[in-house]
Structures are given as structure tokens and as C-alpha cells.
Amino acid sequence: MKYLTTPHSLTAIEKLAPFYDGFIIGNDMFGTRLAVSYSVEALNQAIELSIELKREVFINLNQMYTDLHLEHLKDFLLNLHTDKVTGFIIADLGCIVL
């Protein structure tokens, strides 16, 4: 079992790291029920910080998408350090076409 949390800020990641295995982060354009909506730059910083702290990172993408949303999602993902992300939390199986 892994313990995951949604940090309220980048500084919270450092404070929470000793107690959790990883973090769930995202942007409110593509994820719902987030503690905070991070910009792409802040998401990349959170990913890098989590990796430095040897913690996993999951990107919350649990919205329902139209074809137009999927195009924006594709651009969003191209700007993230997805090679360092542990996984994605996805609600809409349409994301598979990306």
C-alpha cells in the first residue's frame, strides 16, 4: 500500500515527504477536486522536487473530455516532464487516444 496526498504548495511537498510515498498534483483545466491548481511551470517544479525527495508523482487528469479538450490536454502533457511522472489518474478513457 502507498500513502499519497495532495499538497497545497511546493513548500508543503518538502514538509510532507517524510510521511507520504507520493503526491497527486494537477491543473484545474484537466483535473477535479484538486487541493490547488498548479501552472505548468509549478507542476514541473513539483515533479522535480518530488523526484529529488525520492517520492512518486501522479498527475490528476480526472475530467471528462470533449475532442477539443483532448487537443488542449495533448499540448499540456507535451509541456510537462512526463518521463519523470509515476502515473496519471484518468477518468475518461478517451485519453487513451493521446
PDB file of N, CA and C in Angstrom:
ATOM      1  N   MET A   1       0.835  -1.164   0.000  1.00  0.00           N
ATOM      2  CA  MET A   1       0.000   0.000   0.000  1.00  0.00           C
ATOM      3  C   MET A   1       0.890   1.239   0.000  1.00  0.00           C
ATOM      4  N   LYS A   2       0.441   2.273  -0.735  1.00  0.00           N
ATOM      5  CA  LYS A   2       1.171   3.534  -0.790  1.00  0.00           C
ATOM      6  C   LYS A   2       0.287   4.639  -0.216  1.00  0.00           C
ATOM      7  N   TYR A   3       0.915   5.564   0.462  1.00  0.00           N
ATOM      8  CA  TYR A   3       0.218   6.716   1.002  1.00  0.00           C
ATOM      9  C   TYR A   3       0.499   7.917   0.116  1.00  0.00           C
ATOM     10  N   LEU A   4      -0.567   8.489  -0.456  1.00  0.00           N
ATOM     11  CA  LEU A   4      -0.452   9.639  -1.354  1.00  0.00           C
ATOM     12  C   LEU A   4      -1.234  10.801  -0.766  1.00  0.00           C
ATOM     13  N   THR A   5      -0.805  12.009  -1.078  1.00  0.00           N
ATOM     14  CA  THR A   5      -1.517  13.196  -0.621  1.00  0.00           C
ATOM     15  C   THR A   5      -1.489  14.263  -1.701  1.00  0.00           C
ATOM     16  N   THR A   6      -2.343  15.257  -1.544  1.00  0.00           N
ATOM     17  CA  THR A   6      -2.387  16.385  -2.470  1.00  0.00           C
ATOM     18  C   THR A   6      -1.833  17.615  -1.750  1.00  0.00           C
ATOM     19  N   PRO A   7      -0.625  18.033  -2.070  1.00  0.00           N
ATOM     20  CA  PRO A   7      -0.009  19.166  -1.365  1.00  0.00           C
ATOM     21  C   PRO A   7      -0.638  20.502  -1.762  1.00  0.00           C
ATOM     22  N   HIS A   8      -0.729  21.410  -0.798  1.00  0.00           N
ATOM     23  CA  HIS A   8      -1.294  22.741  -1.038  1.00  0.00           C
ATOM     24  C   HIS A   8      -0.290  23.728  -1.621  1.00  0.00           C
ATOM     25  N   SER A   9       0.984  23.369  -1.614  1.00  0.00           N
ATOM     26  CA  SER A   9       2.012  24.268  -2.142  1.00  0.00           C
ATOM     27  C   SER A   9       3.289  23.470  -2.400  1.00  0.00           C
ATOM     28  N   LEU A  10       4.222  24.090  -3.085  1.00  0.00           N
ATOM     29  CA  LEU A  10       5.505  23.436  -3.323  1.00  0.00           C
ATOM     30  C   LEU A  10       6.275  23.232  -2.023  1.00  0.00           C
ATOM     31  N   THR A  11       6.175  24.178  -1.106  1.00  0.00           N
ATOM     32  CA  THR A  11       6.874  24.011   0.169  1.00  0.00           C
ATOM     33  C   THR A  11       6.265  22.884   0.999  1.00  0.00           C
ATOM     34  N   ALA A  12       4.975  22.628   0.807  1.00  0.00           N
ATOM     35  CA  ALA A  12       4.332  21.532   1.528  1.00  0.00           C
ATOM     36  C   ALA A  12       4.883  20.179   1.090  1.00  0.00           C
ATOM     37  N   ILE A  13       5.354  20.089  -0.144  1.00  0.00           N
ATOM     38  CA  ILE A  13       5.925  18.827  -0.630  1.00  0.00           C
ATOM     39  C   ILE A  13       7.115  18.432   0.233  1.00  0.00           C
ATOM     40  N   GLU A  14       7.977  19.385   0.520  1.00  0.00           N
ATOM     41  CA  GLU A  14       9.145  19.088   1.362  1.00  0.00           C
ATOM     42  C   GLU A  14       8.729  18.687   2.775  1.00  0.00           C
ATOM     43  N   LYS A  15       7.731  19.358   3.310  1.00  0.00           N
ATOM     44  CA  LYS A  15       7.282  19.070   4.670  1.00  0.00           C
ATOM     45  C   LYS A  15       6.568  17.724   4.770  1.00  0.00           C
ATOM     46  N   LEU A  16       5.849  17.348   3.718  1.00  0.00           N
ATOM     47  CA  LEU A  16       5.051  16.120   3.734  1.00  0.00           C
ATOM     48  C   LEU A  16       5.831  14.882   3.291  1.00  0.00           C
ATOM     49  N   ALA A  17       6.932  15.076   2.601  1.00  0.00           N
ATOM     50  CA  ALA A  17       7.695  13.957   2.034  1.00  0.00           C
ATOM     51  C   ALA A  17       8.050  12.863   3.036  1.00  0.00           C
ATOM     52  N   PRO A  18       8.424  13.184   4.264  1.00  0.00           N
ATOM     53  CA  PRO A  18       8.768  12.096   5.198  1.00  0.00           C
ATOM     54  C   PRO A  18       7.584  11.196   5.569  1.00  0.00           C
ATOM     55  N   PHE A  19       6.379  11.671   5.341  1.00  0.00           N
ATOM     56  CA  PHE A  19       5.187  10.946   5.787  1.00  0.00           C
ATOM     57  C   PHE A  19       4.405  10.254   4.671  1.00  0.00           C
ATOM     58  N   TYR A  20       4.719  10.573   3.408  1.00  0.00           N
ATOM     59  CA  TYR A  20       3.955  10.044   2.269  1.00  0.00           C
ATOM     60  C   TYR A  20       4.887   9.450   1.218  1.00  0.00           C
ATOM     61  N   ASP A  21       4.342   8.508   0.464  1.00  0.00           N
ATOM     62  CA  ASP A  21       5.098   7.871  -0.613  1.00  0.00           C
ATOM     63  C   ASP A  21       5.078   8.690  -1.895  1.00  0.00           C
ATOM     64  N   GLY A  22       4.085   9.566  -2.024  1.00  0.00           N
ATOM     65  CA  GLY A  22       3.987  10.344  -3.245  1.00  0.00           C
ATOM     66  C   GLY A  22       2.902  11.392  -3.173  1.00  0.00           C
ATOM     67  N   PHE A  23       2.748  12.098  -4.291  1.00  0.00           N
ATOM     68  CA  PHE A  23       1.857  13.239  -4.350  1.00  0.00           C
ATOM     69  C   PHE A  23       0.956  13.176  -5.577  1.00  0.00           C
ATOM     70  N   ILE A  24      -0.262  13.682  -5.411  1.00  0.00           N
ATOM     71  CA  ILE A  24      -1.207  13.832  -6.513  1.00  0.00           C
ATOM     72  C   ILE A  24      -1.320  15.323  -6.777  1.00  0.00           C
ATOM     73  N   ILE A  25      -0.944  15.735  -7.989  1.00  0.00           N
ATOM     74  CA  ILE A  25      -0.960  17.152  -8.343  1.00  0.00           C
ATOM     75  C   ILE A  25      -1.641  17.317  -9.688  1.00  0.00           C
ATOM     76  N   GLY A  26      -2.029  18.534 -10.027  1.00  0.00           N
ATOM     77  CA  GLY A  26      -2.663  18.756 -11.317  1.00  0.00           C
ATOM     78  C   GLY A  26      -3.026  20.204 -11.545  1.00  0.00           C
ATOM     79  N   ASN A  27      -3.751  20.414 -12.621  1.00  0.00           N
ATOM     80  CA  ASN A  27      -4.224  21.726 -13.040  1.00  0.00           C
ATOM     81  C   ASN A  27      -5.737  21.622 -13.193  1.00  0.00           C
ATOM     82  N   ASP A  28      -6.484  22.626 -12.721  1.00  0.00           N
ATOM     83  CA  ASP A  28      -7.942  22.503 -12.726  1.00  0.00           C
ATOM     84  C   ASP A  28      -8.583  22.514 -14.113  1.00  0.00           C
ATOM     85  N   MET A  29      -7.809  22.772 -15.155  1.00  0.00           N
ATOM     86  CA  MET A  29      -8.354  22.634 -16.513  1.00  0.00           C
ATOM     87  C   MET A  29      -8.538  21.163 -16.872  1.00  0.00           C
ATOM     88  N   PHE A  30      -7.779  20.287 -16.224  1.00  0.00           N
ATOM     89  CA  PHE A  30      -7.785  18.880 -16.585  1.00  0.00           C
ATOM     90  C   PHE A  30      -8.091  17.942 -15.422  1.00  0.00           C
ATOM     91  N   GLY A  31      -8.105  18.455 -14.207  1.00  0.00           N
ATOM     92  CA  GLY A  31      -8.383  17.621 -13.041  1.00  0.00           C
ATOM     93  C   GLY A  31      -9.391  18.285 -12.127  1.00  0.00           C
ATOM     94  N   THR A  32     -10.155  17.476 -11.423  1.00  0.00           N
ATOM     95  CA  THR A  32     -11.138  17.996 -10.479  1.00  0.00           C
ATOM     96  C   THR A  32     -10.734  17.622  -9.055  1.00  0.00           C
ATOM     97  N   ARG A  33     -11.332  18.312  -8.103  1.00  0.00           N
ATOM     98  CA  ARG A  33     -11.118  18.048  -6.680  1.00  0.00           C
ATOM     99  C   ARG A  33      -9.639  18.119  -6.288  1.00  0.00           C
ATOM    100  N   LEU A  34      -8.953  19.122  -6.825  1.00  0.00           N
ATOM    101  CA  LEU A  34      -7.538  19.329  -6.503  1.00  0.00           C
ATOM    102  C   LEU A  34      -7.411  20.220  -5.277  1.00  0.00           C
ATOM    103  N   ALA A  35      -6.378  20.011  -4.486  1.00  0.00           N
ATOM    104  CA  ALA A  35      -6.108  20.896  -3.352  1.00  0.00           C
ATOM    105  C   ALA A  35      -5.733  22.282  -3.863  1.00  0.00           C
ATOM    106  N   VAL A  36      -4.973  22.324  -4.943  1.00  0.00           N
ATOM    107  CA  VAL A  36      -4.560  23.581  -5.572  1.00  0.00           C
ATOM    108  C   VAL A  36      -4.307  23.291  -7.053  1.00  0.00           C
ATOM    109  N   SER A  37      -4.556  24.292  -7.888  1.00  0.00           N
ATOM    110  CA  SER A  37      -4.291  24.157  -9.319  1.00  0.00           C
ATOM    111  C   SER A  37      -2.912  24.732  -9.611  1.00  0.00           C
ATOM    112  N   TYR A  38      -2.002  23.882 -10.069  1.00  0.00           N
ATOM    113  CA  TYR A  38      -0.633  24.307 -10.373  1.00  0.00           C
ATOM    114  C   TYR A  38      -0.513  24.691 -11.837  1.00  0.00           C
ATOM    115  N   SER A  39       0.264  25.731 -12.127  1.00  0.00           N
ATOM    116  CA  SER A  39       0.593  26.067 -13.512  1.00  0.00           C
ATOM    117  C   SER A  39       1.529  24.989 -14.051  1.00  0.00           C
ATOM    118  N   VAL A  40       1.766  24.996 -15.343  1.00  0.00           N
ATOM    119  CA  VAL A  40       2.683  24.026 -15.941  1.00  0.00           C
ATOM    120  C   VAL A  40       4.068  24.157 -15.329  1.00  0.00           C
ATOM    121  N   GLU A  41       4.518  25.383 -15.142  1.00  0.00           N
ATOM    122  CA  GLU A  41       5.844  25.607 -14.557  1.00  0.00           C
ATOM    123  C   GLU A  41       5.908  25.059 -13.132  1.00  0.00           C
ATOM    124  N   ALA A  42       4.867  25.330 -12.346  1.00  0.00           N
ATOM    125  CA  ALA A  42       4.836  24.845 -10.966  1.00  0.00           C
ATOM    126  C   ALA A  42       4.715  23.320 -10.923  1.00  0.00           C
ATOM    127  N   LEU A  43       3.974  22.747 -11.866  1.00  0.00           N
ATOM    128  CA  LEU A  43       3.878  21.282 -11.935  1.00  0.00           C
ATOM    129  C   LEU A  43       5.254  20.678 -12.195  1.00  0.00           C
ATOM    130  N   ASN A  44       5.993  21.262 -13.121  1.00  0.00           N
ATOM    131  CA  ASN A  44       7.337  20.755 -13.414  1.00  0.00           C
ATOM    132  C   ASN A  44       8.262  20.909 -12.209  1.00  0.00           C
ATOM    133  N   GLN A  45       8.128  22.008 -11.481  1.00  0.00           N
ATOM    134  CA  GLN A  45       8.919  22.182 -10.259  1.00  0.00           C
ATOM    135  C   GLN A  45       8.535  21.132  -9.218  1.00  0.00           C
ATOM    136  N   ALA A  46       7.242  20.873  -9.075  1.00  0.00           N
ATOM    137  CA  ALA A  46       6.767  19.873  -8.112  1.00  0.00           C
ATOM    138  C   ALA A  46       7.247  18.476  -8.492  1.00  0.00           C
ATOM    139  N   ILE A  47       7.251  18.187  -9.776  1.00  0.00           N
ATOM    140  CA  ILE A  47       7.743  16.886 -10.247  1.00  0.00           C
ATOM    141  C   ILE A  47       9.225  16.742  -9.910  1.00  0.00           C
ATOM    142  N   GLU A  48      10.012  17.752 -10.241  1.00  0.00           N
ATOM    143  CA  GLU A  48      11.455  17.701  -9.974  1.00  0.00           C
ATOM    144  C   GLU A  48      11.740  17.588  -8.480  1.00  0.00           C
ATOM    145  N   LEU A  49      11.026  18.362  -7.677  1.00  0.00           N
ATOM    146  CA  LEU A  49      11.226  18.327  -6.233  1.00  0.00           C
ATOM    147  C   LEU A  49      10.875  16.955  -5.658  1.00  0.00           C
ATOM    148  N   SER A  50       9.772  16.397  -6.131  1.00  0.00           N
ATOM    149  CA  SER A  50       9.356  15.067  -5.655  1.00  0.00           C
ATOM    150  C   SER A  50      10.382  14.005  -6.006  1.00  0.00           C
ATOM    151  N   ILE A  51      10.939  14.089  -7.196  1.00  0.00           N
ATOM    152  CA  ILE A  51      11.955  13.124  -7.622  1.00  0.00           C
ATOM    153  C   ILE A  51      13.209  13.278  -6.763  1.00  0.00           C
ATOM    154  N   GLU A  52      13.604  14.519  -6.483  1.00  0.00           N
ATOM    155  CA  GLU A  52      14.760  14.750  -5.611  1.00  0.00           C
ATOM    156  C   GLU A  52      14.552  14.128  -4.232  1.00  0.00           C
ATOM    157  N   LEU A  53      13.302  14.178  -3.757  1.00  0.00           N
ATOM    158  CA  LEU A  53      12.964  13.635  -2.442  1.00  0.00           C
ATOM    159  C   LEU A  53      12.647  12.138  -2.493  1.00  0.00           C
ATOM    160  N   LYS A  54      12.822  11.540  -3.691  1.00  0.00           N
ATOM    161  CA  LYS A  54      12.563  10.114  -3.915  1.00  0.00           C
ATOM    162  C   LYS A  54      11.106   9.751  -3.604  1.00  0.00           C
ATOM    163  N   ARG A  55      10.194  10.584  -4.101  1.00  0.00           N
ATOM    164  CA  ARG A  55       8.761  10.362  -3.943  1.00  0.00           C
ATOM    165  C   ARG A  55       8.123  10.247  -5.318  1.00  0.00           C
ATOM    166  N   GLU A  56       7.005   9.526  -5.363  1.00  0.00           N
ATOM    167  CA  GLU A  56       6.277   9.340  -6.618  1.00  0.00           C
ATOM    168  C   GLU A  56       5.380  10.545  -6.884  1.00  0.00           C
ATOM    169  N   VAL A  57       5.048  10.736  -8.164  1.00  0.00           N
ATOM    170  CA  VAL A  57       4.180  11.833  -8.570  1.00  0.00           C
ATOM    171  C   VAL A  57       3.111  11.288  -9.506  1.00  0.00           C
ATOM    172  N   PHE A  58       1.866  11.623  -9.205  1.00  0.00           N
ATOM    173  CA  PHE A  58       0.739  11.270 -10.057  1.00  0.00           C
ATOM    174  C   PHE A  58       0.063  12.560 -10.502  1.00  0.00           C
ATOM    175  N   ILE A  59      -0.236  12.648 -11.788  1.00  0.00           N
ATOM    176  CA  ILE A  59      -0.921  13.820 -12.333  1.00  0.00           C
ATOM    177  C   ILE A  59      -2.407  13.485 -12.411  1.00  0.00           C
ATOM    178  N   ASN A  60      -3.225  14.337 -11.799  1.00  0.00           N
ATOM    179  CA  ASN A  60      -4.669  14.132 -11.768  1.00  0.00           C
ATOM    180  C   ASN A  60      -5.284  14.693 -13.049  1.00  0.00           C
ATOM    181  N   LEU A  61      -5.835  13.817 -13.872  1.00  0.00           N
ATOM    182  CA  LEU A  61      -6.492  14.190 -15.139  1.00  0.00           C
ATOM    183  C   LEU A  61      -7.908  13.619 -15.160  1.00  0.00           C
ATOM    184  N   ASN A  62      -8.642  13.770 -14.065  1.00  0.00           N
ATOM    185  CA  ASN A  62      -9.909  13.061 -13.908  1.00  0.00           C
ATOM    186  C   ASN A  62     -11.131  13.838 -14.395  1.00  0.00           C
ATOM    187  N   GLN A  63     -10.985  14.646 -15.414  1.00  0.00           N
ATOM    188  CA  GLN A  63     -12.119  15.324 -16.050  1.00  0.00           C
ATOM    189  C   GLN A  63     -12.720  14.426 -17.128  1.00  0.00           C
ATOM    190  N   MET A  64     -13.909  14.795 -17.583  1.00  0.00           N
ATOM    191  CA  MET A  64     -14.492  14.184 -18.771  1.00  0.00           C
ATOM    192  C   MET A  64     -14.194  15.152 -19.922  1.00  0.00           C
ATOM    193  N   TYR A  65     -13.682  14.632 -21.032  1.00  0.00           N
ATOM    194  CA  TYR A  65     -13.148  15.476 -22.089  1.00  0.00           C
ATOM    195  C   TYR A  65     -13.948  15.388 -23.386  1.00  0.00           C
ATOM    196  N   THR A  66     -14.025  16.536 -24.094  1.00  0.00           N
ATOM    197  CA  THR A  66     -14.502  16.550 -25.466  1.00  0.00           C
ATOM    198  C   THR A  66     -13.264  16.428 -26.360  1.00  0.00           C
ATOM    199  N   ASP A  67     -13.473  16.306 -27.654  1.00  0.00           N
ATOM    200  CA  ASP A  67     -12.330  16.237 -28.571  1.00  0.00           C
ATOM    201  C   ASP A  67     -11.472  17.499 -28.478  1.00  0.00           C
ATOM    202  N   LEU A  68     -12.095  18.651 -28.290  1.00  0.00           N
ATOM    203  CA  LEU A  68     -11.349  19.903 -28.165  1.00  0.00           C
ATOM    204  C   LEU A  68     -10.513  19.891 -26.886  1.00  0.00           C
ATOM    205  N   HIS A  69     -11.093  19.406 -25.794  1.00  0.00           N
ATOM    206  CA  HIS A  69     -10.333  19.304 -24.541  1.00  0.00           C
ATOM    207  C   HIS A  69      -9.127  18.380 -24.710  1.00  0.00           C
ATOM    208  N   LEU A  70      -9.306  17.310 -25.461  1.00  0.00           N
ATOM    209  CA  LEU A  70      -8.204  16.354 -25.655  1.00  0.00           C
ATOM    210  C   LEU A  70      -7.039  17.001 -26.393  1.00  0.00           C
ATOM    211  N   GLU A  71      -7.342  17.897 -27.336  1.00  0.00           N
ATOM    212  CA  GLU A  71      -6.262  18.606 -28.034  1.00  0.00           C
ATOM    213  C   GLU A  71      -5.485  19.497 -27.064  1.00  0.00           C
ATOM    214  N   HIS A  72      -6.211  20.195 -26.185  1.00  0.00           N
ATOM    215  CA  HIS A  72      -5.550  21.030 -25.175  1.00  0.00           C
ATOM    216  C   HIS A  72      -4.765  20.164 -24.191  1.00  0.00           C
ATOM    217  N   LEU A  73      -5.326  19.013 -23.850  1.00  0.00           N
ATOM    218  CA  LEU A  73      -4.637  18.097 -22.936  1.00  0.00           C
ATOM    219  C   LEU A  73      -3.326  17.608 -23.542  1.00  0.00           C
ATOM    220  N   LYS A  74      -3.355  17.325 -24.831  1.00  0.00           N
ATOM    221  CA  LYS A  74      -2.138  16.870 -25.509  1.00  0.00           C
ATOM    222  C   LYS A  74      -1.049  17.932 -25.415  1.00  0.00           C
ATOM    223  N   ASP A  75      -1.398  19.188 -25.661  1.00  0.00           N
ATOM    224  CA  ASP A  75      -0.424  20.286 -25.554  1.00  0.00           C
ATOM    225  C   ASP A  75       0.074  20.426 -24.117  1.00  0.00           C
ATOM    226  N   PHE A  76      -0.838  20.298 -23.175  1.00  0.00           N
ATOM    227  CA  PHE A  76      -0.494  20.386 -21.755  1.00  0.00           C
ATOM    228  C   PHE A  76       0.533  19.322 -21.391  1.00  0.00           C
ATOM    229  N   LEU A  77       0.296  18.087 -21.810  1.00  0.00           N
ATOM    230  CA  LEU A  77       1.199  16.987 -21.474  1.00  0.00           C
ATOM    231  C   LEU A  77       2.563  17.124 -22.153  1.00  0.00           C
ATOM    232  N   LEU A  78       2.591  17.718 -23.333  1.00  0.00           N
ATOM    233  CA  LEU A  78       3.867  17.921 -24.029  1.00  0.00           C
ATOM    234  C   LEU A  78       4.777  18.902 -23.287  1.00  0.00           C
ATOM    235  N   ASN A  79       4.185  19.758 -22.463  1.00  0.00           N
ATOM    236  CA  ASN A  79       4.966  20.740 -21.705  1.00  0.00           C
ATOM    237  C   ASN A  79       5.350  20.261 -20.309  1.00  0.00           C
ATOM    238  N   LEU A  80       4.905  19.072 -19.915  1.00  0.00           N
ATOM    239  CA  LEU A  80       5.238  18.522 -18.597  1.00  0.00           C
ATOM    240  C   LEU A  80       6.402  17.549 -18.699  1.00  0.00           C
ATOM    241  N   HIS A  81       7.090  17.356 -17.606  1.00  0.00           N
ATOM    242  CA  HIS A  81       8.159  16.358 -17.538  1.00  0.00           C
ATOM    243  C   HIS A  81       7.531  14.984 -17.279  1.00  0.00           C
ATOM    244  N   THR A  82       6.771  14.497 -18.244  1.00  0.00           N
ATOM    245  CA  THR A  82       6.023  13.255 -18.055  1.00  0.00           C
ATOM    246  C   THR A  82       6.920  12.028 -17.932  1.00  0.00           C
ATOM    247  N   ASP A  83       8.149  12.130 -18.384  1.00  0.00           N
ATOM    248  CA  ASP A  83       9.064  10.992 -18.263  1.00  0.00           C
ATOM    249  C   ASP A  83       9.442  10.723 -16.807  1.00  0.00           C
ATOM    250  N   LYS A  84       9.202  11.691 -15.932  1.00  0.00           N
ATOM    251  CA  LYS A  84       9.547  11.536 -14.521  1.00  0.00           C
ATOM    252  C   LYS A  84       8.322  11.284 -13.642  1.00  0.00           C
ATOM    253  N   VAL A  85       7.142  11.268 -14.254  1.00  0.00           N
ATOM    254  CA  VAL A  85       5.893  11.065 -13.528  1.00  0.00           C
ATOM    255  C   VAL A  85       5.664   9.567 -13.341  1.00  0.00           C
ATOM    256  N   THR A  86       5.194   9.188 -12.154  1.00  0.00           N
ATOM    257  CA  THR A  86       4.902   7.785 -11.878  1.00  0.00           C
ATOM    258  C   THR A  86       3.669   7.321 -12.632  1.00  0.00           C
ATOM    259  N   GLY A  87       2.638   8.168 -12.670  1.00  0.00           N
ATOM    260  CA  GLY A  87       1.403   7.766 -13.341  1.00  0.00           C
ATOM    261  C   GLY A  87       0.413   8.906 -13.441  1.00  0.00           C
ATOM    262  N   PHE A  88      -0.718   8.586 -14.038  1.00  0.00           N
ATOM    263  CA  PHE A  88      -1.794   9.541 -14.252  1.00  0.00           C
ATOM    264  C   PHE A  88      -3.071   8.961 -13.682  1.00  0.00           C
ATOM    265  N   ILE A  89      -3.887   9.818 -13.090  1.00  0.00           N
ATOM    266  CA  ILE A  89      -5.198   9.411 -12.605  1.00  0.00           C
ATOM    267  C   ILE A  89      -6.194   9.932 -13.631  1.00  0.00           C
ATOM    268  N   ILE A  90      -6.801   9.011 -14.375  1.00  0.00           N
ATOM    269  CA  ILE A  90      -7.642   9.362 -15.509  1.00  0.00           C
ATOM    270  C   ILE A  90      -9.044   8.804 -15.324  1.00  0.00           C
ATOM    271  N   ALA A  91     -10.053   9.625 -15.609  1.00  0.00           N
ATOM    272  CA  ALA A  91     -11.443   9.179 -15.517  1.00  0.00           C
ATOM    273  C   ALA A  91     -12.034   8.880 -16.892  1.00  0.00           C
ATOM    274  N   ASP A  92     -11.586   9.592 -17.911  1.00  0.00           N
ATOM    275  CA  ASP A  92     -12.146   9.483 -19.259  1.00  0.00           C
ATOM    276  C   ASP A  92     -11.231   8.605 -20.119  1.00  0.00           C
ATOM    277  N   LEU A  93     -11.727   7.472 -20.543  1.00  0.00           N
ATOM    278  CA  LEU A  93     -10.912   6.561 -21.353  1.00  0.00           C
ATOM    279  C   LEU A  93     -10.545   7.139 -22.714  1.00  0.00           C
ATOM    280  N   GLY A  94     -11.178   8.254 -23.100  1.00  0.00           N
ATOM    281  CA  GLY A  94     -10.809   8.932 -24.329  1.00  0.00           C
ATOM    282  C   GLY A  94      -9.366   9.408 -24.320  1.00  0.00           C
ATOM    283  N   CYS A  95      -8.778   9.533 -23.137  1.00  0.00           N
ATOM    284  CA  CYS A  95      -7.374   9.950 -23.025  1.00  0.00           C
ATOM    285  C   CYS A  95      -6.436   8.931 -23.660  1.00  0.00           C
ATOM    286  N   ILE A  96      -6.880   7.724 -23.826  1.00  0.00           N
ATOM    287  CA  ILE A  96      -6.032   6.684 -24.408  1.00  0.00           C
ATOM    288  C   ILE A  96      -5.640   7.038 -25.840  1.00  0.00           C
ATOM    289  N   VAL A  97      -6.462   7.796 -26.555  1.00  0.00           N
ATOM    290  CA  VAL A  97      -6.153   8.137 -27.937  1.00  0.00           C
ATOM    291  C   VAL A  97      -4.966   9.082 -28.042  1.00  0.00           C
ATOM    292  N   LEU A  98      -4.562   9.692 -26.930  1.00  0.00           N
ATOM    293  CA  LEU A  98      -3.401  10.596 -26.971  1.00  0.00           C
ATOM    294  C   LEU A  98      -2.156   9.773 -27.162  1.00  0.00           C
TER     295      LEU A  98
END
